[in-house]
XYZ file of C-alpha atoms in Angstrom:
573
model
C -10.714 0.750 -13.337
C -12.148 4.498 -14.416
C -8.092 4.910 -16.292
C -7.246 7.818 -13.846
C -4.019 6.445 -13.586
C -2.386 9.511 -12.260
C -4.635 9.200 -9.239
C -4.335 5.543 -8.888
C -0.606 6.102 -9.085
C -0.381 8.503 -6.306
C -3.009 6.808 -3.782
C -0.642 3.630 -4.377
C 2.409 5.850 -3.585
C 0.421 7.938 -1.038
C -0.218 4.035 0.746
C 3.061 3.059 0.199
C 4.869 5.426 2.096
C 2.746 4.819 5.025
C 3.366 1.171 4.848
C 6.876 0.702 2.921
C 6.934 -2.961 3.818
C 4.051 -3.996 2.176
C 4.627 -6.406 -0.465
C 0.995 -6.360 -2.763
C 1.623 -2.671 -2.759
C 5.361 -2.576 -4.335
C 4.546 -4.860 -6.572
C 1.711 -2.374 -7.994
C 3.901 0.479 -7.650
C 6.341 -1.512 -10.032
C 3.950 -2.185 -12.533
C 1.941 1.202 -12.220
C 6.295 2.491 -13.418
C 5.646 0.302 -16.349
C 2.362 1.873 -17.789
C 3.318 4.435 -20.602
C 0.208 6.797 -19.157
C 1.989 7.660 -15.903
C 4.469 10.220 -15.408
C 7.128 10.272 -12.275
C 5.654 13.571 -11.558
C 2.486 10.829 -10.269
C 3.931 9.254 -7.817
C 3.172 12.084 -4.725
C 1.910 11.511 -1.392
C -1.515 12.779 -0.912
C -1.201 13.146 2.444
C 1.823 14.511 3.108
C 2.283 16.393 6.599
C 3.081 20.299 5.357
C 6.053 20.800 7.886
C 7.523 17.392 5.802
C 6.481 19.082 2.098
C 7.987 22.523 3.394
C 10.963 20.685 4.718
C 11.908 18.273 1.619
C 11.610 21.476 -0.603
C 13.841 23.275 1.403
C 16.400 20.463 1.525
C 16.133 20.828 -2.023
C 16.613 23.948 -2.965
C 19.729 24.162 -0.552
C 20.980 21.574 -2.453
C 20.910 23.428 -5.760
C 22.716 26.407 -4.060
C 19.592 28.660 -3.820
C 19.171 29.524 -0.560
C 17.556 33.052 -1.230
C 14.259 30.219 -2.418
C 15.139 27.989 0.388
C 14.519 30.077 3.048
C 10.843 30.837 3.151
C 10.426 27.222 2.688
C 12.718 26.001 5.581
C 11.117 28.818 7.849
C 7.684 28.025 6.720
C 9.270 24.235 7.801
C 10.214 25.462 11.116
C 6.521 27.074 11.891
C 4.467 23.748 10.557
C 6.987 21.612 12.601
C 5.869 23.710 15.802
C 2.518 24.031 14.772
C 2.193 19.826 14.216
C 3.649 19.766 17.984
C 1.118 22.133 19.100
C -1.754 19.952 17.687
C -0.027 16.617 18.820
C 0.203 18.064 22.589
C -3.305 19.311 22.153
C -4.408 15.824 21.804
C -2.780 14.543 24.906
C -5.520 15.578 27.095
C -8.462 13.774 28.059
C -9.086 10.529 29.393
C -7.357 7.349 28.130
C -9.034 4.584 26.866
C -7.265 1.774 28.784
C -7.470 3.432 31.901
C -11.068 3.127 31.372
C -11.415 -0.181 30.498
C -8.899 -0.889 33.466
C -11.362 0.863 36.127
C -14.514 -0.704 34.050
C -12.493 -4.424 34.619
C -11.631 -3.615 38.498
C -7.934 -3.826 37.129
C -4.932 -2.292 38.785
C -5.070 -0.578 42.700
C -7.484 1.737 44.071
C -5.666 5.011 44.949
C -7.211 8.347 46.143
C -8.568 11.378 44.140
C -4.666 12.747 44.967
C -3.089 9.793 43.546
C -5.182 9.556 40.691
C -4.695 13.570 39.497
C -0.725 12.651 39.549
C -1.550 9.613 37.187
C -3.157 11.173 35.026
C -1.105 14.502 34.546
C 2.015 12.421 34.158
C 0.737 10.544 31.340
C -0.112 13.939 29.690
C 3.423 15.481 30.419
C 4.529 11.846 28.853
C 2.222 12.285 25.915
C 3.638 16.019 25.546
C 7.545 15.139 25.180
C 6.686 12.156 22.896
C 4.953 14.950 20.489
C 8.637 16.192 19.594
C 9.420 12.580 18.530
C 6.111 11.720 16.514
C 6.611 15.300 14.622
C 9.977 14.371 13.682
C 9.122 10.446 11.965
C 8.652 10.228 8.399
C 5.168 8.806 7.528
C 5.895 5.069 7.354
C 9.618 5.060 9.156
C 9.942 3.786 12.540
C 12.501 6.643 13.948
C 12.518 10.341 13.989
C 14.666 12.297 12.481
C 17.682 13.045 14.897
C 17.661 16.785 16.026
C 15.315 17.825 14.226
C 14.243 21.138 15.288
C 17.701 22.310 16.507
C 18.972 21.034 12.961
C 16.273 23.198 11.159
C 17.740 25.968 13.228
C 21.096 25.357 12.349
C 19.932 25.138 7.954
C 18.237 28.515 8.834
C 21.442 30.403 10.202
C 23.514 29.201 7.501
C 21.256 29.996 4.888
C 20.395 33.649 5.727
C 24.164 34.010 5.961
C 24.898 32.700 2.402
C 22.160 35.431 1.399
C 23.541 38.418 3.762
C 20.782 38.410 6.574
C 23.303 38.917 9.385
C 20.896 39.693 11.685
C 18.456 36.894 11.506
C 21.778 34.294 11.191
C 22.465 35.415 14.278
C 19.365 35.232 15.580
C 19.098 31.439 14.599
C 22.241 30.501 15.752
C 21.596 32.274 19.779
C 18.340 29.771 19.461
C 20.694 26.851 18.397
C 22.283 27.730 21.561
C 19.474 27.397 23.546
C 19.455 23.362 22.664
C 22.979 23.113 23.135
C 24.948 26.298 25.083
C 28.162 24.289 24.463
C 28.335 24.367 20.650
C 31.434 25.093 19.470
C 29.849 25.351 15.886
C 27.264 27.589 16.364
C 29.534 29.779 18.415
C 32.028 30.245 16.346
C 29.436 31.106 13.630
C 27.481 33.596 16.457
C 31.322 35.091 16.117
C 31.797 35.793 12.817
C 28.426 37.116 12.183
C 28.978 39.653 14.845
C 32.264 40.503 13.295
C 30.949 41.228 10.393
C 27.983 43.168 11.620
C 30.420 45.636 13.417
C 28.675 47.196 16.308
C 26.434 45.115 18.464
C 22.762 44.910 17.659
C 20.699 45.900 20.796
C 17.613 43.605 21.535
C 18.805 41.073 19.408
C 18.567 37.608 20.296
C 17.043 33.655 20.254
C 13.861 33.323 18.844
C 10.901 33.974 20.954
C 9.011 30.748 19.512
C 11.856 28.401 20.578
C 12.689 30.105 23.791
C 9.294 29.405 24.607
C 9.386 25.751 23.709
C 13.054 24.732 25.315
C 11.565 26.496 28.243
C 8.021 24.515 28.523
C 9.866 21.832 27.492
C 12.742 21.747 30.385
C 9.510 22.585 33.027
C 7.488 19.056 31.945
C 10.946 17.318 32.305
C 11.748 18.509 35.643
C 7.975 17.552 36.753
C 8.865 13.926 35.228
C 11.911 13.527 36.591
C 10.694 14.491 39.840
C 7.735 11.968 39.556
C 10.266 9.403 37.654
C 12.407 9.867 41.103
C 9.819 9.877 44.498
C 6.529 7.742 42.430
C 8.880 4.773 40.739
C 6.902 6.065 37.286
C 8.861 5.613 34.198
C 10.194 8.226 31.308
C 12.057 7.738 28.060
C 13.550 11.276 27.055
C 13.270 11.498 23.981
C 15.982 14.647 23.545
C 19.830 14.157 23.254
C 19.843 17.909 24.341
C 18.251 17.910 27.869
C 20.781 19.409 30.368
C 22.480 16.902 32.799
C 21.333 18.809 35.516
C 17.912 18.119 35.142
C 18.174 14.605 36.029
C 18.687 13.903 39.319
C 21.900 12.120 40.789
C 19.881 9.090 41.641
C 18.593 8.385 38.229
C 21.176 9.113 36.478
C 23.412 5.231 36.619
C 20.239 3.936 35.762
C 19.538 5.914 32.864
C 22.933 5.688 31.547
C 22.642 1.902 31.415
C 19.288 1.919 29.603
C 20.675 4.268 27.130
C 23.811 1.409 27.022
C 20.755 -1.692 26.649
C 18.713 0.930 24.570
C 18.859 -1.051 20.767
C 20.253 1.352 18.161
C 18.051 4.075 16.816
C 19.897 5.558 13.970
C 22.743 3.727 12.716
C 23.605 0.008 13.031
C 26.571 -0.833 15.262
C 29.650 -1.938 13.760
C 29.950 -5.305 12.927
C 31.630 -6.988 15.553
C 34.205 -10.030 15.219
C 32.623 -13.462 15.141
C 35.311 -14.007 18.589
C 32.843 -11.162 20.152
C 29.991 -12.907 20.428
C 30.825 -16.777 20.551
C 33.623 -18.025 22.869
C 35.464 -19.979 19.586
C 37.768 -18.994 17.119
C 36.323 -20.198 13.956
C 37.445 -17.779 10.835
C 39.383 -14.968 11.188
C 37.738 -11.980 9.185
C 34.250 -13.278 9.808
C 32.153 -11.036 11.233
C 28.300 -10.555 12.786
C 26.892 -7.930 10.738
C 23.070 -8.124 11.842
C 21.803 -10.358 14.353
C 18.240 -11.275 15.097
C 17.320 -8.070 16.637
C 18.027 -5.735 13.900
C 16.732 -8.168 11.372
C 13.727 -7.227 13.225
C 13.107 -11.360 13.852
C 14.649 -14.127 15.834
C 17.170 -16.787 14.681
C 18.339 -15.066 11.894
C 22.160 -13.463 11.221
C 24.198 -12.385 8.508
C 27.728 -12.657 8.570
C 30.007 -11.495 6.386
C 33.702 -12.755 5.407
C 33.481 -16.439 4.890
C 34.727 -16.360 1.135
C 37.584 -14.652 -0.228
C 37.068 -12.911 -3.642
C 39.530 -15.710 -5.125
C 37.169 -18.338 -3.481
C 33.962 -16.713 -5.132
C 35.536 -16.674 -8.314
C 36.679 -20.315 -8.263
C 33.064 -21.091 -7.088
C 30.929 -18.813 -9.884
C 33.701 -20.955 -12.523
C 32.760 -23.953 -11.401
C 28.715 -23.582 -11.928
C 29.361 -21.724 -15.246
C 31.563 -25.172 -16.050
C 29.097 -27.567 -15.433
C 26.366 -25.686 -16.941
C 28.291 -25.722 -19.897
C 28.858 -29.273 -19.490
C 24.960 -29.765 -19.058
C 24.846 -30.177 -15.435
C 20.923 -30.296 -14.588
C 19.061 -28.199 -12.073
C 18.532 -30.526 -9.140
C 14.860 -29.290 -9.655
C 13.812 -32.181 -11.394
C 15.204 -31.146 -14.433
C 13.016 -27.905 -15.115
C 15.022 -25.114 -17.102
C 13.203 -22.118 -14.057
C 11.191 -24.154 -11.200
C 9.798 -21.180 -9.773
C 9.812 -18.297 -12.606
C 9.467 -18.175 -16.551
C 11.625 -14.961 -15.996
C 15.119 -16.609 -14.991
C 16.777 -19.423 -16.194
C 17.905 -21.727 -13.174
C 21.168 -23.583 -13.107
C 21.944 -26.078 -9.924
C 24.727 -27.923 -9.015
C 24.720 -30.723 -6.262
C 28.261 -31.890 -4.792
C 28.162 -34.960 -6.059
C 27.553 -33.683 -9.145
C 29.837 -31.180 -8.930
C 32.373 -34.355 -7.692
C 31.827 -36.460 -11.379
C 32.273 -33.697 -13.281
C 35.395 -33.132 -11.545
C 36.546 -36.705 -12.083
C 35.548 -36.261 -15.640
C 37.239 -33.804 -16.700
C 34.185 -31.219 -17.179
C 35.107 -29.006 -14.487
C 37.947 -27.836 -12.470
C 38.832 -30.516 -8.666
C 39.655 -27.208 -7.167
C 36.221 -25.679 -7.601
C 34.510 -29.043 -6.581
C 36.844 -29.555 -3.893
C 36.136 -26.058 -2.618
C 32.477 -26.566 -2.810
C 32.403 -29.192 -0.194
C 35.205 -27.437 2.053
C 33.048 -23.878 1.927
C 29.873 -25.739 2.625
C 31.498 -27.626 5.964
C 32.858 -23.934 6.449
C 29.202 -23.168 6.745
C 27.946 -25.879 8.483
C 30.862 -25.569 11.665
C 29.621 -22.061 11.717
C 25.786 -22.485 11.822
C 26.139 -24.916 14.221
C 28.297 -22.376 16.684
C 25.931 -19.665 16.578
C 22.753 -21.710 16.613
C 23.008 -24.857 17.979
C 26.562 -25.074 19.974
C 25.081 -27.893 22.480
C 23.466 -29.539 19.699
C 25.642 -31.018 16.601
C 23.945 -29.786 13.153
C 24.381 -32.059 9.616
C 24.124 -31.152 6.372
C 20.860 -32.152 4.894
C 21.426 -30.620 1.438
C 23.521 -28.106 -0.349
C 23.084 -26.877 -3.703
C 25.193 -24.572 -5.952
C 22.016 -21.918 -7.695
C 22.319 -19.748 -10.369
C 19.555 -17.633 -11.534
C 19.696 -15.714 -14.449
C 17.325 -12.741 -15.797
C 16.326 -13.501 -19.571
C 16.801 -11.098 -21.820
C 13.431 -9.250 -23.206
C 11.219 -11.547 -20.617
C 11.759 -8.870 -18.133
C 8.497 -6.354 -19.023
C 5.563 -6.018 -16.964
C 7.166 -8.523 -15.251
C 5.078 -9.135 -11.262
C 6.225 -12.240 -9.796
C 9.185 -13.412 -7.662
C 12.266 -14.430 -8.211
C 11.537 -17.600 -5.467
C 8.174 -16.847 -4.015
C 7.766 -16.800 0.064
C 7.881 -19.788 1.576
C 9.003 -21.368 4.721
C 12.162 -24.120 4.900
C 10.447 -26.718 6.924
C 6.724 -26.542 6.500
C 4.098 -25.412 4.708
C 3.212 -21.712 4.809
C -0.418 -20.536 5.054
C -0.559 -17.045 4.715
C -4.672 -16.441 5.264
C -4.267 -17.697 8.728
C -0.408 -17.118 9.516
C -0.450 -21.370 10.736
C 3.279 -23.224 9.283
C 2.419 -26.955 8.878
C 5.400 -28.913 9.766
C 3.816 -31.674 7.160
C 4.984 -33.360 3.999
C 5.179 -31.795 0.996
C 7.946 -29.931 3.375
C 10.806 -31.225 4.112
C 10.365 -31.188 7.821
C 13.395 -32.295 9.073
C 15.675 -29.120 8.059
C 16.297 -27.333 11.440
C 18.464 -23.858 9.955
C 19.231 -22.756 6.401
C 22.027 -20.719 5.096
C 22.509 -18.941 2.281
C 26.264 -18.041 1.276
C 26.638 -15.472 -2.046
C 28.953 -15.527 -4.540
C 28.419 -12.442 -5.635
C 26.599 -8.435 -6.407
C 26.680 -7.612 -10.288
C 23.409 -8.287 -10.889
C 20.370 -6.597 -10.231
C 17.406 -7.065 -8.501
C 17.639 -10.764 -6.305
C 17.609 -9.491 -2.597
C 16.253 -11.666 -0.141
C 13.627 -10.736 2.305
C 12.005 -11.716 5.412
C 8.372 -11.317 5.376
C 5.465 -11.904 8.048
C 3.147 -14.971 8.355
C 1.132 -13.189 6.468
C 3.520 -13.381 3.563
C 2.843 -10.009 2.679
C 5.106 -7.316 5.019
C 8.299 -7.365 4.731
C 10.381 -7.094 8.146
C 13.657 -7.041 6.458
C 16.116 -7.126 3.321
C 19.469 -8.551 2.724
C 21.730 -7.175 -0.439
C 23.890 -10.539 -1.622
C 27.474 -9.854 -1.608
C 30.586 -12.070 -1.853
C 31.585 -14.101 1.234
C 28.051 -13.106 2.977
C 26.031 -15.865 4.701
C 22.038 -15.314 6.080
C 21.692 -17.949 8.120
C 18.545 -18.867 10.077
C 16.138 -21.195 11.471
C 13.844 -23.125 8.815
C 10.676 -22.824 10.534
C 7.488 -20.612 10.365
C 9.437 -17.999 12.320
C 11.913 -17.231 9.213
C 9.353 -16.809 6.342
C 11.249 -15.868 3.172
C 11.564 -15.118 -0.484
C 13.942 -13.458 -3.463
C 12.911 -10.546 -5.220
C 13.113 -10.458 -9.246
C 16.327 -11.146 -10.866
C 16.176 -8.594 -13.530
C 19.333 -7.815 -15.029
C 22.585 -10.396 -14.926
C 23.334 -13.559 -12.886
C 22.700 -14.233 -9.452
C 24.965 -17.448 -7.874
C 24.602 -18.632 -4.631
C 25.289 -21.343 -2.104
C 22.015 -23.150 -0.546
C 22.632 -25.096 2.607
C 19.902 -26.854 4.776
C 20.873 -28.356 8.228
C 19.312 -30.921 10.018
C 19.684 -32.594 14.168
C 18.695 -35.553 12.717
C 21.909 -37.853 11.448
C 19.428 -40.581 9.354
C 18.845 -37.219 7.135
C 22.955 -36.021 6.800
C 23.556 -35.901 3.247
C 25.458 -38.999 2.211
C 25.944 -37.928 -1.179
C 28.456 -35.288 0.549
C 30.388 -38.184 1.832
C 30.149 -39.482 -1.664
C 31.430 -36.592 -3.353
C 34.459 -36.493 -0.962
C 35.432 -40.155 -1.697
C 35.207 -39.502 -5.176
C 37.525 -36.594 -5.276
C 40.378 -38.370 -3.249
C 40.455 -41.480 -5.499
C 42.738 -39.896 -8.058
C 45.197 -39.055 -5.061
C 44.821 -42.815 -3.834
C 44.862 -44.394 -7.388
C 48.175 -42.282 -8.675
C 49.780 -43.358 -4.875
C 48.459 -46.593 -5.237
C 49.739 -46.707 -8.673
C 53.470 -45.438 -7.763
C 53.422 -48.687 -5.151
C 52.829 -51.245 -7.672
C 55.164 -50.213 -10.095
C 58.117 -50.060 -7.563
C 56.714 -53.756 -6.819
C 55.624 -54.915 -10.256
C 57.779 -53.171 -13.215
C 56.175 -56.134 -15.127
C 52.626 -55.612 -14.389
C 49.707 -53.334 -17.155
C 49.915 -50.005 -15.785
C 47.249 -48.720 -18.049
C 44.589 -46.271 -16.277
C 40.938 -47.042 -15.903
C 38.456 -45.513 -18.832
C 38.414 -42.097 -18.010
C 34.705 -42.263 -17.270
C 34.378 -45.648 -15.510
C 34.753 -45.572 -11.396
C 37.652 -48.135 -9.829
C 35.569 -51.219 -8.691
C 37.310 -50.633 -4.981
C 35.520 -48.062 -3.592
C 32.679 -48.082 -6.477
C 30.088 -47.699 -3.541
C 29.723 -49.991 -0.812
C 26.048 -51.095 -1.438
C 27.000 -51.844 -5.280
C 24.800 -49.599 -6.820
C 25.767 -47.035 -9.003
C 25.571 -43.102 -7.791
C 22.822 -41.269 -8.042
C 22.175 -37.596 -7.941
C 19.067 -36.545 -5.230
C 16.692 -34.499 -7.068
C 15.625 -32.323 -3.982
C 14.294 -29.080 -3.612
C-alpha cells in the first residue's frame, strides 16, 4: 500500500520460506514476479540465520571455483553454526512449561526430590543433542541437513587444499576424523597432505572447537544412554556418527528396529512393486511410488506404470479427435468451467463410444478408454477397498489447455480446492457430505497422459484449504488415487504453457450409482463385431436377401437400448 515493493517483496519471501506450503502466500509471491518495479535481487529473507547466509555463500563461491573467497565464508559458516548450537543449548535450561502445568493439574506420579533432579536433567541433556538437529534445518523444511557439521569440515579441508593451506587441510580433515575415525576419505586425504608437506608438523592436529564438542557431545550421550538403559526414559540420537560402543548391548536390537520402523528422513524409498505390498498380481510394471505416509495424509497413493507410452498416445489422439469433431465438455457445455485461463475439453465414454461408431474418432482409442479405466478401477479397489467391491461412478477424459496471451497477472487455479464428496468449508475446516456434492463417490483417481506442459500439478491441501501437505508432477502412466472425502482436500495449480490431458475416475460402494453409460459404451463398440458376424451368417443362409448396411449414423433397432429411449450423454461434474 505505501509502493515499497522491494520490502513487500522480501517480507513475502522472508514469510514464505518459513512457511513454503502456504498457498495465499505463493500466490503473492507469483504476482509480486509479475510487477515491473521488483527486481530478483528482492526476493531475500530478512531473517535469515547467519551460519545459513555464511553457508549458502560459501556453497556458492565453491561452485564458481573460487575457493580462496569461499573460505572465510565457509569458516565464518562453521563458527555461526557452533555459535547457533551454543545459544540453542543455552535455552534448554530452566523449567518446562508442561511440567508445570502437569504438577499445577496433580498429573503424572509423585517421585522424590532424587527422582525429580534426574527428570529434569535428562530433558536438558535431550534438549542439548536435539540443538545439533534444529541448527542444521532450513527455516521452513522439516529435516536437517545430513552431516552437517562434519560435512562443513570436510568443504573446509578440501578447499584450503585447492588454495595451498596444507596445514590447516590437515587440520580439518584430523577433526573429520574425530566424527568418523574410519574414513577412508578423509584418510587418504590426511595422507597426501602429509606427503606433500614433507616432514611432520609438530603440535598439529583436530580443531580445538570440535574436539571440544564431539567430546561434550559423546559425555551427554553416555549419561542418556545410561538413563535410556536402568530409568526406561526414551532418546532419539539424532547423529549417524555416535560410536557403537556407546550404546549399550541391551539397547542396541531395539534401536536397530526403530531405526528399521523410523519413516525416511532424507530420501524416499524406492518404489516398490505393486506384488510388495498387496498379495495379487494385478499389472506387471506397476509400482507404489508414495503411499499415504509420505504424501504426508491418509488414503492417498500414487502409482506409477499403468499406461504404456503407446497407450498415452492412443489416448491424448483420441480427445484431440473428438474435440475436433466437437465433442462437448461434460461440464454443461461451458468452453473453461472453472478458469477463463484454460480452455477445457471432456470426453465421456459413451461419448467417446458414438464417435467411434461414427467414424469421428479412432475404436482403438475408445476401446482403450474403457479398458484403462476398468484397469483403474480393479486397482483402486485392491489397494483400498479389497473386502469391499468398488464401481465406477464416472470417468471423464480432461484436457486443459493454457490460452495464449490470457496468461499475465494471472492468480487463480487451474481447478480450485475442493473435496470429491462434500462440500468444503475452509473457515471452519467442517466437509458436508450434502448435495450440491456428489456424496456417493467413495475414492477418486486420477491417471495422466502426459508432462509437456507446464504448470498443472496437483496438490493436497489442509481443511483449511490454504497449506499445502503435498504435490504430485503428472506423468504418463501415473495414477493418484485416493479417498473422496474431507480427508483428501485437493486442487490443480495453473496450466500456463501447453496441454494438460488426463483421466478422471470416481468410484462408488454403492451399485444403484455404477455408471451405466460405461455398460453402454461397451455394447456400442461390439455391435460392429456382432453386425459384420451376424452379417456373414445370413448371407451363407440368404444369398437372396438386401445386404445393405444400416445409415452410418442410425443405431441397429436390436440392441438400440433396452428401455427404448435414445442415449444420452450425463452432464456430470
Amino acid at each position: 500500500q505505501l509502493k515499497k515493493l522491494d520490502l513487500a517483496a522480501a517480507a513475502a519471501h522472508t514469510f514464505f520460506v518459513a512457511n513454503p506450503t502456504h498457498l495465499q502466500m505463493r500466490e503473492d509471491m507469483a504476482k509480486y514476479r509479475r510487477m515491473s518495479g521488483v527486481r530478483p535481487q528482492s526476493f531475500r529473507d530478512l531473517e535469515t540465520p547467519p551460519h545459513w547466509a555464511a553457508y549458502d555463500s560459501g556453497l556458492e563461491l565453491l561452485g564458481r571455483q573460487e575457493a580462496g573467497l569461499a573460505l572465510p565464508r565457509l569458516e565464518e559458516a562453521l563458527q555461526e553454526s557452533l555459535a547457533q548450537v551454543e545459544s540453542c543449548r543455552a535455552g534448554c535450561e530452566g523449567p518446562e512449561e508442561h511440567q508445570r502445568e502437569e504438577e499445577e493439574e496433580g498429573a503424572g506420579s509423585q517421585g522424590g526430590l532424587y527422582e525429580a533432579i534426574a527428570g529434569h536433567w535428562i530433558r536438558v541433556l535431550q534438549c542439548r543433542q536435539r540443538c545439533v538437529e534444529e541448527t542444521a534445518t532450513r527455516p521452513g523444511r522439516s529435516f536437517p541437513v545430513p552431516d552437517f557439521l562434519p560435512s562443513q569440515l570436510r568443504r573446509l579441508h578440501e578447499a584450503h587444499a585447492q588454495v595451498g593451506n596444507l596445514s590447516q587441510a590437515m587440520e580439518n580433515a584430523l577433526s573429520v576424523l574425530l566424527f568418523y575415525p574410519e574414513d577412508e576419505a578423509a584418510k587418504d586425504a590426511l595422507n597426501q597432505y602429509q606427503s606433500q608437506l614433507g616432514e611432520p608438523r609438530p603440535g598439529l592436529g583436530p580443531r580445538e572447537d570440535i574436539q571440544r564438542f564431539v567430546l561434550r557431545s559423546l559425555g551427554e550421550k553416555r549419561q542418556l544412554y545410561y538413563a535410556m538403559e536402568h530409568l526406561g526414559t526414551s532418546f532419539k540420537d539424532p547423529d549417524p556418527w555416535t560410536p557403537a560402543a556407546f550404546i549399550p548391548e541391551t539397547l542396541r536390537e531395539k534401536l536397530r528396529e526403530d531405526q528399521e520402523q523410523r519413516p525416511w528422513d532424507h530420501e524416499p524409498p524406492q518404489p516398490k512393486p505393486l506384488t510388495d505390498w498387496k498379495d495379487v498380481l494385478l499389472l506387471e510394471g506397476v509400482t507404489l511410488t508414495q503411499d499415504a505416509r509420505q504424501l504426508n495424509g491418509s488414503e492417498r497413493a500414487v502409482l506409477d506404470g499403468l499406461l504404456t507410452p503407446a497407450e498415452c498416445g492412443v489416448l491424448l489422439q483420441l480427445a484431440k479427435d473428438a474435440a475436433e469433431a466437437g465433442a462437448r465438455s461434460g461440464y454443461r457445455g461451458r468452453r473453461s468451467p472453472h478458469t477463463a485461463h484454460e480452455h477445457f475439453e471432456g470426453l465421456t465414454v459413451l461419448k467417446a463410444a458414438q464417435l467411434a461408431r461414427a467414424g469421428a474418432v479412432s475404436t482403438q482409442g475408445a476401446k482403450l478408454l474403457l479398458e484403462v479405466s476398468e484397469r483403474v478401477r480393479t486397482l483402486t479397489q485392491a489397494y483400498f477397498s479389497p473386502e469391499r467391491p468398488l464401481h465406477l461412478s464416472f470417468t471423464h477424459l480432461v484436457c486443459r489447455t493454457a490460452i495464449k496471451g490470457e496468461q499475465e497477472q494471472r492468480m487463480d487455479l487451474s481447478h480450485p480446492v475442493h473435496a470429491d464428496n462434500c462440500v468444503l468449508d475452509p473457515d471452519t475446516g467442517e466437509c458436508w457430505r450434502e448435495p450440491p456434492a456428489y456424496t456417493y463417490r467413495d475414492y477418486s483417481g486420477l491417471l495422466y497422459l502426459n508432462d509437456d506442459f507446464q504448470g498443472g500439478d496437483l496438490f493436497f491441501t489442509e481443511p483449511n484449504a490454504l497449506t499445502v501437505r503435498a504435490q504430485v508432477r503428472p506423468r504418463c502412466g501415473r495414477l493418484v488415487a485416493f479417498s473422496s472425502g474431507g480427508e483428501n482436500p485437493h486442487g490443480v495449480w495453473a496450466v500456463t504453457r501447453g496441454r494438460r490431458c488426463a483421466l478422471a475416475l470416481w468410484h462408488t460402494w454403492a451399485p444403484e450409482h455404477r455408471e451405466q453409460e460405461w455398460t453402454e459404451a461397451k455394447e456400442l463398440l461390439q455391435e460392429p463385431e456382432q453386425e459384420e458376424e451376424e452379417g456373414d451368417e445370413e448371407e451363407e443362409e440368404t444369398p437372396s436377401r438386401d445386404p445393405s448396411p444400416e445409415p452410418p449414423g442410425r443405431r441397429p433397432q436390436g440392441v438400440q437400448d433396452k428401455t427404448g429411449k435414445p442415449p444420452r450423454v450425463r452432464e456430470e461434474l
